[in-house]
């Protein structure tokens, strides 16, 4: 083998090794993304069921706990509202559930319609759909797994939604989205008045849908990379 041929062979081996390494790294990232996505979905499902389980047990049927505004796990005793919406974190201690985190190791965010908070004393029935909008549909609450920080979200930990959520989820009004153009990795799970009154969610102790986990809930937004 002459020198030129030997050098070409070595170069080919180096290129093939680099290509193989690149493939394995990419595959590893894809696998990590899948694990994170599943963890986020699990956390959203647990939060969804815990919130509904709480609401059906209240003396005022359908009242949900206030979001946690200071990240101590405990619901605020009063729900300060903006645009008929209360935005904060999931009050996991008040819900008597483990501290669940999404695939990016964040606590979940939680937004609630004012009618279903303790700001209101109206008797809730199926004519009250809530005051939040998720992808154009009316819902009574949303839970959001914020995912890893994206560009500009450099101030974590904080109690500002914009450090965790993106696009229409970050502006503290009553409209939320499960997808958006540009940088966006929020995973959103809705809670609807139909679910509240059907009791068809895991652990509800009522209805016929127990144990279903409701994994296909509207607006889950799962499927894109974290
Ligand atoms: Ca709190
Ligand atoms: Ca996010
Ligand atoms: Ca919004």
mmCIF file with all atom_site columns, C-alpha atoms and ligand atoms in Angstrom:
data_model
loop_
_atom_site.group_PDB
_atom_site.id
_atom_site.type_symbol
_atom_site.label_atom_id
_atom_site.label_alt_id
_atom_site.label_comp_id
_atom_site.label_asym_id
_atom_site.label_entity_id
_atom_site.label_seq_id
_atom_site.pdbx_PDB_ins_code
_atom_site.Cartn_x
_atom_site.Cartn_y
_atom_site.Cartn_z
_atom_site.occupancy
_atom_site.B_iso_or_equiv
_atom_site.pdbx_formal_charge
_atom_site.auth_seq_id
_atom_site.auth_comp_id
_atom_site.auth_asym_id
_atom_site.auth_atom_id
_atom_site.pdbx_PDB_model_num
ATOM   1   C  CA  . UNK A 1 1   ? 0.000   0.000  0.000  1.00 0.00 ? 1   UNK A CA  1
ATOM   2   C  CA  . UNK A 1 2   ? 1.492   3.317  -0.993 1.00 0.00 ? 2   UNK A CA  1
ATOM   3   C  CA  . UNK A 1 3   ? 1.498   6.343  1.326  1.00 0.00 ? 3   UNK A CA  1
ATOM   4   C  CA  . UNK A 1 4   ? -1.371  8.147  -0.449 1.00 0.00 ? 4   UNK A CA  1
ATOM   5   C  CA  . UNK A 1 5   ? -3.601  5.105  -0.255 1.00 0.00 ? 5   UNK A CA  1
ATOM   6   C  CA  . UNK A 1 6   ? -2.809  4.611  3.424  1.00 0.00 ? 6   UNK A CA  1
ATOM   7   C  CA  . UNK A 1 7   ? -3.639  8.221  4.217  1.00 0.00 ? 7   UNK A CA  1
ATOM   8   C  CA  . UNK A 1 8   ? -6.929  7.981  2.338  1.00 0.00 ? 8   UNK A CA  1
ATOM   9   C  CA  . UNK A 1 9   ? -7.850  4.846  4.271  1.00 0.00 ? 9   UNK A CA  1
ATOM   10  C  CA  . UNK A 1 10  ? -7.080  6.499  7.590  1.00 0.00 ? 10  UNK A CA  1
ATOM   11  C  CA  . UNK A 1 11  ? -9.157  9.544  6.581  1.00 0.00 ? 11  UNK A CA  1
ATOM   12  C  CA  . UNK A 1 12  ? -12.066 7.296  5.623  1.00 0.00 ? 12  UNK A CA  1
ATOM   13  C  CA  . UNK A 1 13  ? -11.924 5.492  8.993  1.00 0.00 ? 13  UNK A CA  1
ATOM   14  C  CA  . UNK A 1 14  ? -11.863 8.857  10.828 1.00 0.00 ? 14  UNK A CA  1
ATOM   15  C  CA  . UNK A 1 15  ? -14.868 10.142 8.863  1.00 0.00 ? 15  UNK A CA  1
ATOM   16  C  CA  . UNK A 1 16  ? -16.827 6.942  9.456  1.00 0.00 ? 16  UNK A CA  1
ATOM   17  C  CA  . UNK A 1 17  ? -16.027 7.082  13.192 1.00 0.00 ? 17  UNK A CA  1
ATOM   18  C  CA  . UNK A 1 18  ? -17.150 10.715 13.382 1.00 0.00 ? 18  UNK A CA  1
ATOM   19  C  CA  . UNK A 1 19  ? -20.374 9.903  11.538 1.00 0.00 ? 19  UNK A CA  1
ATOM   20  C  CA  . UNK A 1 20  ? -21.047 7.012  13.914 1.00 0.00 ? 20  UNK A CA  1
ATOM   21  C  CA  . UNK A 1 21  ? -20.422 9.207  16.972 1.00 0.00 ? 21  UNK A CA  1
ATOM   22  C  CA  . UNK A 1 22  ? -22.743 11.888 15.562 1.00 0.00 ? 22  UNK A CA  1
ATOM   23  C  CA  . UNK A 1 23  ? -25.463 9.304  14.986 1.00 0.00 ? 23  UNK A CA  1
ATOM   24  C  CA  . UNK A 1 24  ? -25.168 7.907  18.516 1.00 0.00 ? 24  UNK A CA  1
ATOM   25  C  CA  . UNK A 1 25  ? -25.241 11.390 20.102 1.00 0.00 ? 25  UNK A CA  1
ATOM   26  C  CA  . UNK A 1 26  ? -28.331 12.327 18.090 1.00 0.00 ? 26  UNK A CA  1
ATOM   27  C  CA  . UNK A 1 27  ? -30.005 9.082  19.031 1.00 0.00 ? 27  UNK A CA  1
ATOM   28  C  CA  . UNK A 1 28  ? -29.151 9.688  22.681 1.00 0.00 ? 28  UNK A CA  1
ATOM   29  C  CA  . UNK A 1 29  ? -30.738 13.141 22.558 1.00 0.00 ? 29  UNK A CA  1
ATOM   30  C  CA  . UNK A 1 30  ? -33.838 11.683 20.922 1.00 0.00 ? 30  UNK A CA  1
ATOM   31  C  CA  . UNK A 1 31  ? -34.088 9.049  23.645 1.00 0.00 ? 31  UNK A CA  1
ATOM   32  C  CA  . UNK A 1 32  ? -33.659 11.668 26.363 1.00 0.00 ? 32  UNK A CA  1
ATOM   33  C  CA  . UNK A 1 33  ? -36.404 13.763 24.767 1.00 0.00 ? 33  UNK A CA  1
ATOM   34  C  CA  . UNK A 1 34  ? -38.760 10.798 24.792 1.00 0.00 ? 34  UNK A CA  1
ATOM   35  C  CA  . UNK A 1 35  ? -38.065 10.078 28.483 1.00 0.00 ? 35  UNK A CA  1
ATOM   36  C  CA  . UNK A 1 36  ? -38.639 13.736 29.365 1.00 0.00 ? 36  UNK A CA  1
ATOM   37  C  CA  . UNK A 1 37  ? -41.838 13.862 27.384 1.00 0.00 ? 37  UNK A CA  1
ATOM   38  C  CA  . UNK A 1 38  ? -43.204 10.798 29.146 1.00 0.00 ? 38  UNK A CA  1
ATOM   39  C  CA  . UNK A 1 39  ? -42.307 12.241 32.536 1.00 0.00 ? 39  UNK A CA  1
ATOM   40  C  CA  . UNK A 1 40  ? -44.116 15.480 31.655 1.00 0.00 ? 40  UNK A CA  1
ATOM   41  C  CA  . UNK A 1 41  ? -47.199 13.573 30.519 1.00 0.00 ? 41  UNK A CA  1
ATOM   42  C  CA  . UNK A 1 42  ? -47.181 11.551 33.744 1.00 0.00 ? 42  UNK A CA  1
ATOM   43  C  CA  . UNK A 1 43  ? -46.897 14.710 35.867 1.00 0.00 ? 43  UNK A CA  1
ATOM   44  C  CA  . UNK A 1 44  ? -49.731 16.392 33.948 1.00 0.00 ? 44  UNK A CA  1
ATOM   45  C  CA  . UNK A 1 45  ? -51.997 13.366 34.329 1.00 0.00 ? 45  UNK A CA  1
ATOM   46  C  CA  . UNK A 1 46  ? -51.340 13.174 38.085 1.00 0.00 ? 46  UNK A CA  1
ATOM   47  C  CA  . UNK A 1 47  ? -52.048 16.888 38.485 1.00 0.00 ? 47  UNK A CA  1
ATOM   48  C  CA  . UNK A 1 48  ? -55.203 16.671 36.384 1.00 0.00 ? 48  UNK A CA  1
ATOM   49  C  CA  . UNK A 1 49  ? -56.640 13.841 38.483 1.00 0.00 ? 49  UNK A CA  1
ATOM   50  C  CA  . UNK A 1 50  ? -55.582 15.352 41.819 1.00 0.00 ? 50  UNK A CA  1
ATOM   51  C  CA  . UNK A 1 51  ? -57.231 18.682 40.984 1.00 0.00 ? 51  UNK A CA  1
ATOM   52  C  CA  . UNK A 1 52  ? -60.499 17.071 39.892 1.00 0.00 ? 52  UNK A CA  1
ATOM   53  C  CA  . UNK A 1 53  ? -60.423 14.796 42.938 1.00 0.00 ? 53  UNK A CA  1
ATOM   54  C  CA  . UNK A 1 54  ? -60.083 17.867 45.129 1.00 0.00 ? 54  UNK A CA  1
ATOM   55  C  CA  . UNK A 1 55  ? -62.886 19.778 43.402 1.00 0.00 ? 55  UNK A CA  1
ATOM   56  C  CA  . UNK A 1 56  ? -65.512 17.047 43.730 1.00 0.00 ? 56  UNK A CA  1
ATOM   57  C  CA  . UNK A 1 57  ? -64.878 16.816 47.472 1.00 0.00 ? 57  UNK A CA  1
ATOM   58  C  CA  . UNK A 1 58  ? -65.412 20.487 48.297 1.00 0.00 ? 58  UNK A CA  1
ATOM   59  C  CA  . UNK A 1 59  ? -68.506 21.682 50.115 1.00 0.00 ? 59  UNK A CA  1
ATOM   60  C  CA  . UNK A 1 60  ? -68.937 24.050 47.176 1.00 0.00 ? 60  UNK A CA  1
ATOM   61  C  CA  . UNK A 1 61  ? -68.800 21.376 44.489 1.00 0.00 ? 61  UNK A CA  1
ATOM   62  C  CA  . UNK A 1 62  ? -66.370 22.266 41.708 1.00 0.00 ? 62  UNK A CA  1
ATOM   63  C  CA  . UNK A 1 63  ? -64.230 24.761 43.588 1.00 0.00 ? 63  UNK A CA  1
ATOM   64  C  CA  . UNK A 1 64  ? -60.519 24.315 42.856 1.00 0.00 ? 64  UNK A CA  1
ATOM   65  C  CA  . UNK A 1 65  ? -57.580 25.376 45.036 1.00 0.00 ? 65  UNK A CA  1
ATOM   66  C  CA  . UNK A 1 66  ? -55.908 28.695 44.289 1.00 0.00 ? 66  UNK A CA  1
ATOM   67  C  CA  . UNK A 1 67  ? -52.621 28.448 42.398 1.00 0.00 ? 67  UNK A CA  1
ATOM   68  C  CA  . UNK A 1 68  ? -49.439 28.615 44.460 1.00 0.00 ? 68  UNK A CA  1
ATOM   69  C  CA  . UNK A 1 69  ? -47.855 31.997 43.803 1.00 0.00 ? 69  UNK A CA  1
ATOM   70  C  CA  . UNK A 1 70  ? -44.712 31.676 45.955 1.00 0.00 ? 70  UNK A CA  1
ATOM   71  C  CA  . UNK A 1 71  ? -43.652 28.128 45.052 1.00 0.00 ? 71  UNK A CA  1
ATOM   72  C  CA  . UNK A 1 72  ? -43.980 26.657 48.524 1.00 0.00 ? 72  UNK A CA  1
ATOM   73  C  CA  . UNK A 1 73  ? -46.423 24.016 47.312 1.00 0.00 ? 73  UNK A CA  1
ATOM   74  C  CA  . UNK A 1 74  ? -49.284 25.531 49.283 1.00 0.00 ? 74  UNK A CA  1
ATOM   75  C  CA  . UNK A 1 75  ? -52.275 27.153 47.590 1.00 0.00 ? 75  UNK A CA  1
ATOM   76  C  CA  . UNK A 1 76  ? -52.752 30.841 48.324 1.00 0.00 ? 76  UNK A CA  1
ATOM   77  C  CA  . UNK A 1 77  ? -55.712 31.287 50.681 1.00 0.00 ? 77  UNK A CA  1
ATOM   78  C  CA  . UNK A 1 78  ? -57.220 33.869 48.346 1.00 0.00 ? 78  UNK A CA  1
ATOM   79  C  CA  . UNK A 1 79  ? -57.022 33.836 44.576 1.00 0.00 ? 79  UNK A CA  1
ATOM   80  C  CA  . UNK A 1 80  ? -55.940 37.186 43.145 1.00 0.00 ? 80  UNK A CA  1
ATOM   81  C  CA  . UNK A 1 81  ? -57.375 37.257 39.624 1.00 0.00 ? 81  UNK A CA  1
ATOM   82  C  CA  . UNK A 1 82  ? -56.425 39.016 36.424 1.00 0.00 ? 82  UNK A CA  1
ATOM   83  C  CA  . UNK A 1 83  ? -58.638 38.783 33.356 1.00 0.00 ? 83  UNK A CA  1
ATOM   84  C  CA  . UNK A 1 84  ? -60.827 36.221 35.203 1.00 0.00 ? 84  UNK A CA  1
ATOM   85  C  CA  . UNK A 1 85  ? -57.735 34.040 35.481 1.00 0.00 ? 85  UNK A CA  1
ATOM   86  C  CA  . UNK A 1 86  ? -55.453 33.009 38.305 1.00 0.00 ? 86  UNK A CA  1
ATOM   87  C  CA  . UNK A 1 87  ? -51.993 31.858 37.198 1.00 0.00 ? 87  UNK A CA  1
ATOM   88  C  CA  . UNK A 1 88  ? -49.376 30.249 39.432 1.00 0.00 ? 88  UNK A CA  1
ATOM   89  C  CA  . UNK A 1 89  ? -47.948 26.859 40.201 1.00 0.00 ? 89  UNK A CA  1
ATOM   90  C  CA  . UNK A 1 90  ? -49.725 23.640 41.029 1.00 0.00 ? 90  UNK A CA  1
ATOM   91  C  CA  . UNK A 1 91  ? -50.304 23.623 44.842 1.00 0.00 ? 91  UNK A CA  1
ATOM   92  C  CA  . UNK A 1 92  ? -49.097 20.059 45.240 1.00 0.00 ? 92  UNK A CA  1
ATOM   93  C  CA  . UNK A 1 93  ? -48.884 20.121 49.053 1.00 0.00 ? 93  UNK A CA  1
ATOM   94  C  CA  . UNK A 1 94  ? -52.433 21.377 49.383 1.00 0.00 ? 94  UNK A CA  1
ATOM   95  C  CA  . UNK A 1 95  ? -53.528 18.622 47.010 1.00 0.00 ? 95  UNK A CA  1
ATOM   96  C  CA  . UNK A 1 96  ? -51.780 16.113 49.264 1.00 0.00 ? 96  UNK A CA  1
ATOM   97  C  CA  . UNK A 1 97  ? -49.787 14.678 46.375 1.00 0.00 ? 97  UNK A CA  1
ATOM   98  C  CA  . UNK A 1 98  ? -46.064 14.070 45.878 1.00 0.00 ? 98  UNK A CA  1
ATOM   99  C  CA  . UNK A 1 99  ? -44.017 16.927 44.464 1.00 0.00 ? 99  UNK A CA  1
ATOM   100 C  CA  . UNK A 1 100 ? -44.345 16.018 40.842 1.00 0.00 ? 100 UNK A CA  1
ATOM   101 C  CA  . UNK A 1 101 ? -42.021 17.555 38.283 1.00 0.00 ? 101 UNK A CA  1
ATOM   102 C  CA  . UNK A 1 102 ? -42.004 17.619 34.535 1.00 0.00 ? 102 UNK A CA  1
ATOM   103 C  CA  . UNK A 1 103 ? -39.340 16.110 32.310 1.00 0.00 ? 103 UNK A CA  1
ATOM   104 C  CA  . UNK A 1 104 ? -37.285 19.306 32.605 1.00 0.00 ? 104 UNK A CA  1
ATOM   105 C  CA  . UNK A 1 105 ? -37.329 19.003 36.455 1.00 0.00 ? 105 UNK A CA  1
ATOM   106 C  CA  . UNK A 1 106 ? -39.768 21.906 36.890 1.00 0.00 ? 106 UNK A CA  1
ATOM   107 C  CA  . UNK A 1 107 ? -42.848 22.167 39.011 1.00 0.00 ? 107 UNK A CA  1
ATOM   108 C  CA  . UNK A 1 108 ? -46.031 22.470 36.982 1.00 0.00 ? 108 UNK A CA  1
ATOM   109 C  CA  . UNK A 1 109 ? -47.844 25.725 36.301 1.00 0.00 ? 109 UNK A CA  1
ATOM   110 C  CA  . UNK A 1 110 ? -51.591 25.998 36.772 1.00 0.00 ? 110 UNK A CA  1
ATOM   111 C  CA  . UNK A 1 111 ? -54.217 28.499 35.653 1.00 0.00 ? 111 UNK A CA  1
ATOM   112 C  CA  . UNK A 1 112 ? -57.764 28.561 36.971 1.00 0.00 ? 112 UNK A CA  1
ATOM   113 C  CA  . UNK A 1 113 ? -61.000 30.285 35.948 1.00 0.00 ? 113 UNK A CA  1
ATOM   114 C  CA  . UNK A 1 114 ? -62.143 32.755 38.557 1.00 0.00 ? 114 UNK A CA  1
ATOM   115 C  CA  . UNK A 1 115 ? -65.657 31.220 38.687 1.00 0.00 ? 115 UNK A CA  1
ATOM   116 C  CA  . UNK A 1 116 ? -64.116 27.962 39.918 1.00 0.00 ? 116 UNK A CA  1
ATOM   117 C  CA  . UNK A 1 117 ? -61.922 29.662 42.517 1.00 0.00 ? 117 UNK A CA  1
ATOM   118 C  CA  . UNK A 1 118 ? -62.790 30.778 46.009 1.00 0.00 ? 118 UNK A CA  1
ATOM   119 C  CA  . UNK A 1 119 ? -63.229 34.326 44.649 1.00 0.00 ? 119 UNK A CA  1
ATOM   120 C  CA  . UNK A 1 120 ? -66.664 33.219 43.555 1.00 0.00 ? 120 UNK A CA  1
ATOM   121 C  CA  . UNK A 1 121 ? -69.648 31.819 45.426 1.00 0.00 ? 121 UNK A CA  1
ATOM   122 C  CA  . UNK A 1 122 ? -71.859 30.987 42.452 1.00 0.00 ? 122 UNK A CA  1
ATOM   123 C  CA  . UNK A 1 123 ? -73.338 27.512 42.471 1.00 0.00 ? 123 UNK A CA  1
ATOM   124 C  CA  . UNK A 1 124 ? -71.452 25.626 39.785 1.00 0.00 ? 124 UNK A CA  1
ATOM   125 C  CA  . UNK A 1 125 ? -73.317 23.485 37.304 1.00 0.00 ? 125 UNK A CA  1
ATOM   126 C  CA  . UNK A 1 126 ? -72.735 22.314 33.760 1.00 0.00 ? 126 UNK A CA  1
ATOM   127 C  CA  . UNK A 1 127 ? -73.778 25.671 32.369 1.00 0.00 ? 127 UNK A CA  1
ATOM   128 C  CA  . UNK A 1 128 ? -70.526 27.128 33.731 1.00 0.00 ? 128 UNK A CA  1
ATOM   129 C  CA  . UNK A 1 129 ? -67.789 26.197 31.281 1.00 0.00 ? 129 UNK A CA  1
ATOM   130 C  CA  . UNK A 1 130 ? -65.048 28.286 32.754 1.00 0.00 ? 130 UNK A CA  1
ATOM   131 C  CA  . UNK A 1 131 ? -63.326 31.411 31.530 1.00 0.00 ? 131 UNK A CA  1
ATOM   132 C  CA  . UNK A 1 132 ? -60.131 30.058 30.032 1.00 0.00 ? 132 UNK A CA  1
ATOM   133 C  CA  . UNK A 1 133 ? -59.471 29.423 26.358 1.00 0.00 ? 133 UNK A CA  1
ATOM   134 C  CA  . UNK A 1 134 ? -57.148 26.642 25.215 1.00 0.00 ? 134 UNK A CA  1
ATOM   135 C  CA  . UNK A 1 135 ? -56.609 26.506 21.455 1.00 0.00 ? 135 UNK A CA  1
ATOM   136 C  CA  . UNK A 1 136 ? -60.015 28.109 20.968 1.00 0.00 ? 136 UNK A CA  1
ATOM   137 C  CA  . UNK A 1 137 ? -61.939 25.773 23.310 1.00 0.00 ? 137 UNK A CA  1
ATOM   138 C  CA  . UNK A 1 138 ? -63.386 26.898 26.638 1.00 0.00 ? 138 UNK A CA  1
ATOM   139 C  CA  . UNK A 1 139 ? -61.908 25.111 29.644 1.00 0.00 ? 139 UNK A CA  1
ATOM   140 C  CA  . UNK A 1 140 ? -62.037 25.704 33.372 1.00 0.00 ? 140 UNK A CA  1
ATOM   141 C  CA  . UNK A 1 141 ? -58.348 25.164 34.153 1.00 0.00 ? 141 UNK A CA  1
ATOM   142 C  CA  . UNK A 1 142 ? -55.055 24.242 32.507 1.00 0.00 ? 142 UNK A CA  1
ATOM   143 C  CA  . UNK A 1 143 ? -51.927 22.590 33.863 1.00 0.00 ? 143 UNK A CA  1
ATOM   144 C  CA  . UNK A 1 144 ? -48.651 23.280 32.082 1.00 0.00 ? 144 UNK A CA  1
ATOM   145 C  CA  . UNK A 1 145 ? -45.388 21.326 32.062 1.00 0.00 ? 145 UNK A CA  1
ATOM   146 C  CA  . UNK A 1 146 ? -42.958 24.099 31.092 1.00 0.00 ? 146 UNK A CA  1
ATOM   147 C  CA  . UNK A 1 147 ? -39.977 21.993 29.944 1.00 0.00 ? 147 UNK A CA  1
ATOM   148 C  CA  . UNK A 1 148 ? -36.351 23.032 29.791 1.00 0.00 ? 148 UNK A CA  1
ATOM   149 C  CA  . UNK A 1 149 ? -35.513 26.745 29.507 1.00 0.00 ? 149 UNK A CA  1
ATOM   150 C  CA  . UNK A 1 150 ? -35.522 28.165 25.999 1.00 0.00 ? 150 UNK A CA  1
ATOM   151 C  CA  . UNK A 1 151 ? -33.741 31.211 24.649 1.00 0.00 ? 151 UNK A CA  1
ATOM   152 C  CA  . UNK A 1 152 ? -34.036 34.170 27.007 1.00 0.00 ? 152 UNK A CA  1
ATOM   153 C  CA  . UNK A 1 153 ? -35.377 32.133 29.947 1.00 0.00 ? 153 UNK A CA  1
ATOM   154 C  CA  . UNK A 1 154 ? -32.277 32.695 32.033 1.00 0.00 ? 154 UNK A CA  1
ATOM   155 C  CA  . UNK A 1 155 ? -33.903 33.811 35.298 1.00 0.00 ? 155 UNK A CA  1
ATOM   156 C  CA  . UNK A 1 156 ? -34.958 30.459 36.727 1.00 0.00 ? 156 UNK A CA  1
ATOM   157 C  CA  . UNK A 1 157 ? -35.783 29.838 39.488 1.00 0.00 ? 157 UNK A CA  1
ATOM   158 C  CA  . UNK A 1 158 ? -38.428 32.536 39.623 1.00 0.00 ? 158 UNK A CA  1
ATOM   159 C  CA  . UNK A 1 159 ? -42.150 32.930 40.144 1.00 0.00 ? 159 UNK A CA  1
ATOM   160 C  CA  . UNK A 1 160 ? -42.695 34.597 36.762 1.00 0.00 ? 160 UNK A CA  1
ATOM   161 C  CA  . UNK A 1 161 ? -44.575 32.483 34.237 1.00 0.00 ? 161 UNK A CA  1
ATOM   162 C  CA  . UNK A 1 162 ? -42.572 34.024 31.392 1.00 0.00 ? 162 UNK A CA  1
ATOM   163 C  CA  . UNK A 1 163 ? -39.406 32.413 32.727 1.00 0.00 ? 163 UNK A CA  1
ATOM   164 C  CA  . UNK A 1 164 ? -41.013 29.035 32.091 1.00 0.00 ? 164 UNK A CA  1
ATOM   165 C  CA  . UNK A 1 165 ? -43.829 29.287 29.564 1.00 0.00 ? 165 UNK A CA  1
ATOM   166 C  CA  . UNK A 1 166 ? -43.946 30.727 26.078 1.00 0.00 ? 166 UNK A CA  1
ATOM   167 C  CA  . UNK A 1 167 ? -46.139 32.550 23.629 1.00 0.00 ? 167 UNK A CA  1
ATOM   168 C  CA  . UNK A 1 168 ? -49.769 32.899 24.726 1.00 0.00 ? 168 UNK A CA  1
ATOM   169 C  CA  . UNK A 1 169 ? -49.095 30.907 27.917 1.00 0.00 ? 169 UNK A CA  1
ATOM   170 C  CA  . UNK A 1 170 ? -46.758 33.554 29.329 1.00 0.00 ? 170 UNK A CA  1
ATOM   171 C  CA  . UNK A 1 171 ? -48.848 36.726 29.341 1.00 0.00 ? 171 UNK A CA  1
ATOM   172 C  CA  . UNK A 1 172 ? -51.106 36.158 32.376 1.00 0.00 ? 172 UNK A CA  1
ATOM   173 C  CA  . UNK A 1 173 ? -54.378 36.453 30.501 1.00 0.00 ? 173 UNK A CA  1
ATOM   174 C  CA  . UNK A 1 174 ? -57.069 33.828 29.959 1.00 0.00 ? 174 UNK A CA  1
ATOM   175 C  CA  . UNK A 1 175 ? -55.857 32.404 26.626 1.00 0.00 ? 175 UNK A CA  1
ATOM   176 C  CA  . UNK A 1 176 ? -53.518 29.418 26.406 1.00 0.00 ? 176 UNK A CA  1
ATOM   177 C  CA  . UNK A 1 177 ? -52.096 27.341 23.573 1.00 0.00 ? 177 UNK A CA  1
ATOM   178 C  CA  . UNK A 1 178 ? -50.687 23.841 23.247 1.00 0.00 ? 178 UNK A CA  1
ATOM   179 C  CA  . UNK A 1 179 ? -48.503 24.735 20.270 1.00 0.00 ? 179 UNK A CA  1
ATOM   180 C  CA  . UNK A 1 180 ? -47.033 27.835 18.678 1.00 0.00 ? 180 UNK A CA  1
ATOM   181 C  CA  . UNK A 1 181 ? -44.645 28.948 15.995 1.00 0.00 ? 181 UNK A CA  1
ATOM   182 C  CA  . UNK A 1 182 ? -41.113 29.617 17.144 1.00 0.00 ? 182 UNK A CA  1
ATOM   183 C  CA  . UNK A 1 183 ? -39.477 28.574 20.404 1.00 0.00 ? 183 UNK A CA  1
ATOM   184 C  CA  . UNK A 1 184 ? -42.108 26.696 22.395 1.00 0.00 ? 184 UNK A CA  1
ATOM   185 C  CA  . UNK A 1 185 ? -41.927 23.561 24.519 1.00 0.00 ? 185 UNK A CA  1
ATOM   186 C  CA  . UNK A 1 186 ? -44.867 23.830 26.943 1.00 0.00 ? 186 UNK A CA  1
ATOM   187 C  CA  . UNK A 1 187 ? -47.042 20.745 27.366 1.00 0.00 ? 187 UNK A CA  1
ATOM   188 C  CA  . UNK A 1 188 ? -50.603 21.693 28.330 1.00 0.00 ? 188 UNK A CA  1
ATOM   189 C  CA  . UNK A 1 189 ? -53.385 19.603 29.849 1.00 0.00 ? 189 UNK A CA  1
ATOM   190 C  CA  . UNK A 1 190 ? -56.904 20.985 30.081 1.00 0.00 ? 190 UNK A CA  1
ATOM   191 C  CA  . UNK A 1 191 ? -59.554 20.410 32.731 1.00 0.00 ? 191 UNK A CA  1
ATOM   192 C  CA  . UNK A 1 192 ? -63.095 20.784 31.448 1.00 0.00 ? 192 UNK A CA  1
ATOM   193 C  CA  . UNK A 1 193 ? -66.456 21.159 33.089 1.00 0.00 ? 193 UNK A CA  1
ATOM   194 C  CA  . UNK A 1 194 ? -67.554 17.961 31.302 1.00 0.00 ? 194 UNK A CA  1
ATOM   195 C  CA  . UNK A 1 195 ? -64.826 16.034 33.141 1.00 0.00 ? 195 UNK A CA  1
ATOM   196 C  CA  . UNK A 1 196 ? -65.812 17.602 36.457 1.00 0.00 ? 196 UNK A CA  1
ATOM   197 C  CA  . UNK A 1 197 ? -69.442 16.599 36.153 1.00 0.00 ? 197 UNK A CA  1
ATOM   198 C  CA  . UNK A 1 198 ? -68.895 13.188 34.570 1.00 0.00 ? 198 UNK A CA  1
ATOM   199 C  CA  . UNK A 1 199 ? -66.359 12.190 37.212 1.00 0.00 ? 199 UNK A CA  1
ATOM   200 C  CA  . UNK A 1 200 ? -64.631 10.162 34.530 1.00 0.00 ? 200 UNK A CA  1
ATOM   201 C  CA  . UNK A 1 201 ? -61.088 10.511 35.698 1.00 0.00 ? 201 UNK A CA  1
ATOM   202 C  CA  . UNK A 1 202 ? -58.726 8.227  37.592 1.00 0.00 ? 202 UNK A CA  1
ATOM   203 C  CA  . UNK A 1 203 ? -59.269 8.111  41.338 1.00 0.00 ? 203 UNK A CA  1
ATOM   204 C  CA  . UNK A 1 204 ? -62.557 9.991  41.236 1.00 0.00 ? 204 UNK A CA  1
ATOM   205 C  CA  . UNK A 1 205 ? -64.480 7.202  42.933 1.00 0.00 ? 205 UNK A CA  1
ATOM   206 C  CA  . UNK A 1 206 ? -67.447 7.999  40.674 1.00 0.00 ? 206 UNK A CA  1
ATOM   207 C  CA  . UNK A 1 207 ? -68.438 7.560  37.060 1.00 0.00 ? 207 UNK A CA  1
ATOM   208 C  CA  . UNK A 1 208 ? -67.518 4.720  34.769 1.00 0.00 ? 208 UNK A CA  1
ATOM   209 C  CA  . UNK A 1 209 ? -64.169 5.914  33.446 1.00 0.00 ? 209 UNK A CA  1
ATOM   210 C  CA  . UNK A 1 210 ? -62.056 5.181  36.516 1.00 0.00 ? 210 UNK A CA  1
ATOM   211 C  CA  . UNK A 1 211 ? -58.511 4.223  35.834 1.00 0.00 ? 211 UNK A CA  1
ATOM   212 C  CA  . UNK A 1 212 ? -58.524 5.494  32.280 1.00 0.00 ? 212 UNK A CA  1
ATOM   213 C  CA  . UNK A 1 213 ? -55.920 8.083  33.153 1.00 0.00 ? 213 UNK A CA  1
ATOM   214 C  CA  . UNK A 1 214 ? -57.495 10.330 30.509 1.00 0.00 ? 214 UNK A CA  1
ATOM   215 C  CA  . UNK A 1 215 ? -54.187 10.278 28.696 1.00 0.00 ? 215 UNK A CA  1
ATOM   216 C  CA  . UNK A 1 216 ? -55.732 11.644 25.551 1.00 0.00 ? 216 UNK A CA  1
ATOM   217 C  CA  . UNK A 1 217 ? -57.079 14.785 27.170 1.00 0.00 ? 217 UNK A CA  1
ATOM   218 C  CA  . UNK A 1 218 ? -57.554 17.712 24.851 1.00 0.00 ? 218 UNK A CA  1
ATOM   219 C  CA  . UNK A 1 219 ? -54.684 20.042 24.295 1.00 0.00 ? 219 UNK A CA  1
ATOM   220 C  CA  . UNK A 1 220 ? -52.113 17.670 25.673 1.00 0.00 ? 220 UNK A CA  1
ATOM   221 C  CA  . UNK A 1 221 ? -49.662 19.016 23.119 1.00 0.00 ? 221 UNK A CA  1
ATOM   222 C  CA  . UNK A 1 222 ? -47.397 16.018 23.519 1.00 0.00 ? 222 UNK A CA  1
ATOM   223 C  CA  . UNK A 1 223 ? -45.387 14.815 20.614 1.00 0.00 ? 223 UNK A CA  1
ATOM   224 C  CA  . UNK A 1 224 ? -43.001 17.663 19.888 1.00 0.00 ? 224 UNK A CA  1
ATOM   225 C  CA  . UNK A 1 225 ? -39.502 17.786 21.313 1.00 0.00 ? 225 UNK A CA  1
ATOM   226 C  CA  . UNK A 1 226 ? -38.984 19.239 24.770 1.00 0.00 ? 226 UNK A CA  1
HETATM 227 CA CA1 . LIG B 2 .   ? -48.026 29.325 48.328 1.00 0.00 ? 1   LIG B CA1 1
HETATM 228 CA CA1 . LIG B 2 .   ? -41.583 26.290 28.176 1.00 0.00 ? 2   LIG B CA1 1
HETATM 229 CA CA1 . LIG B 2 .   ? -52.325 34.190 26.995 1.00 0.00 ? 3   LIG B CA1 1
#
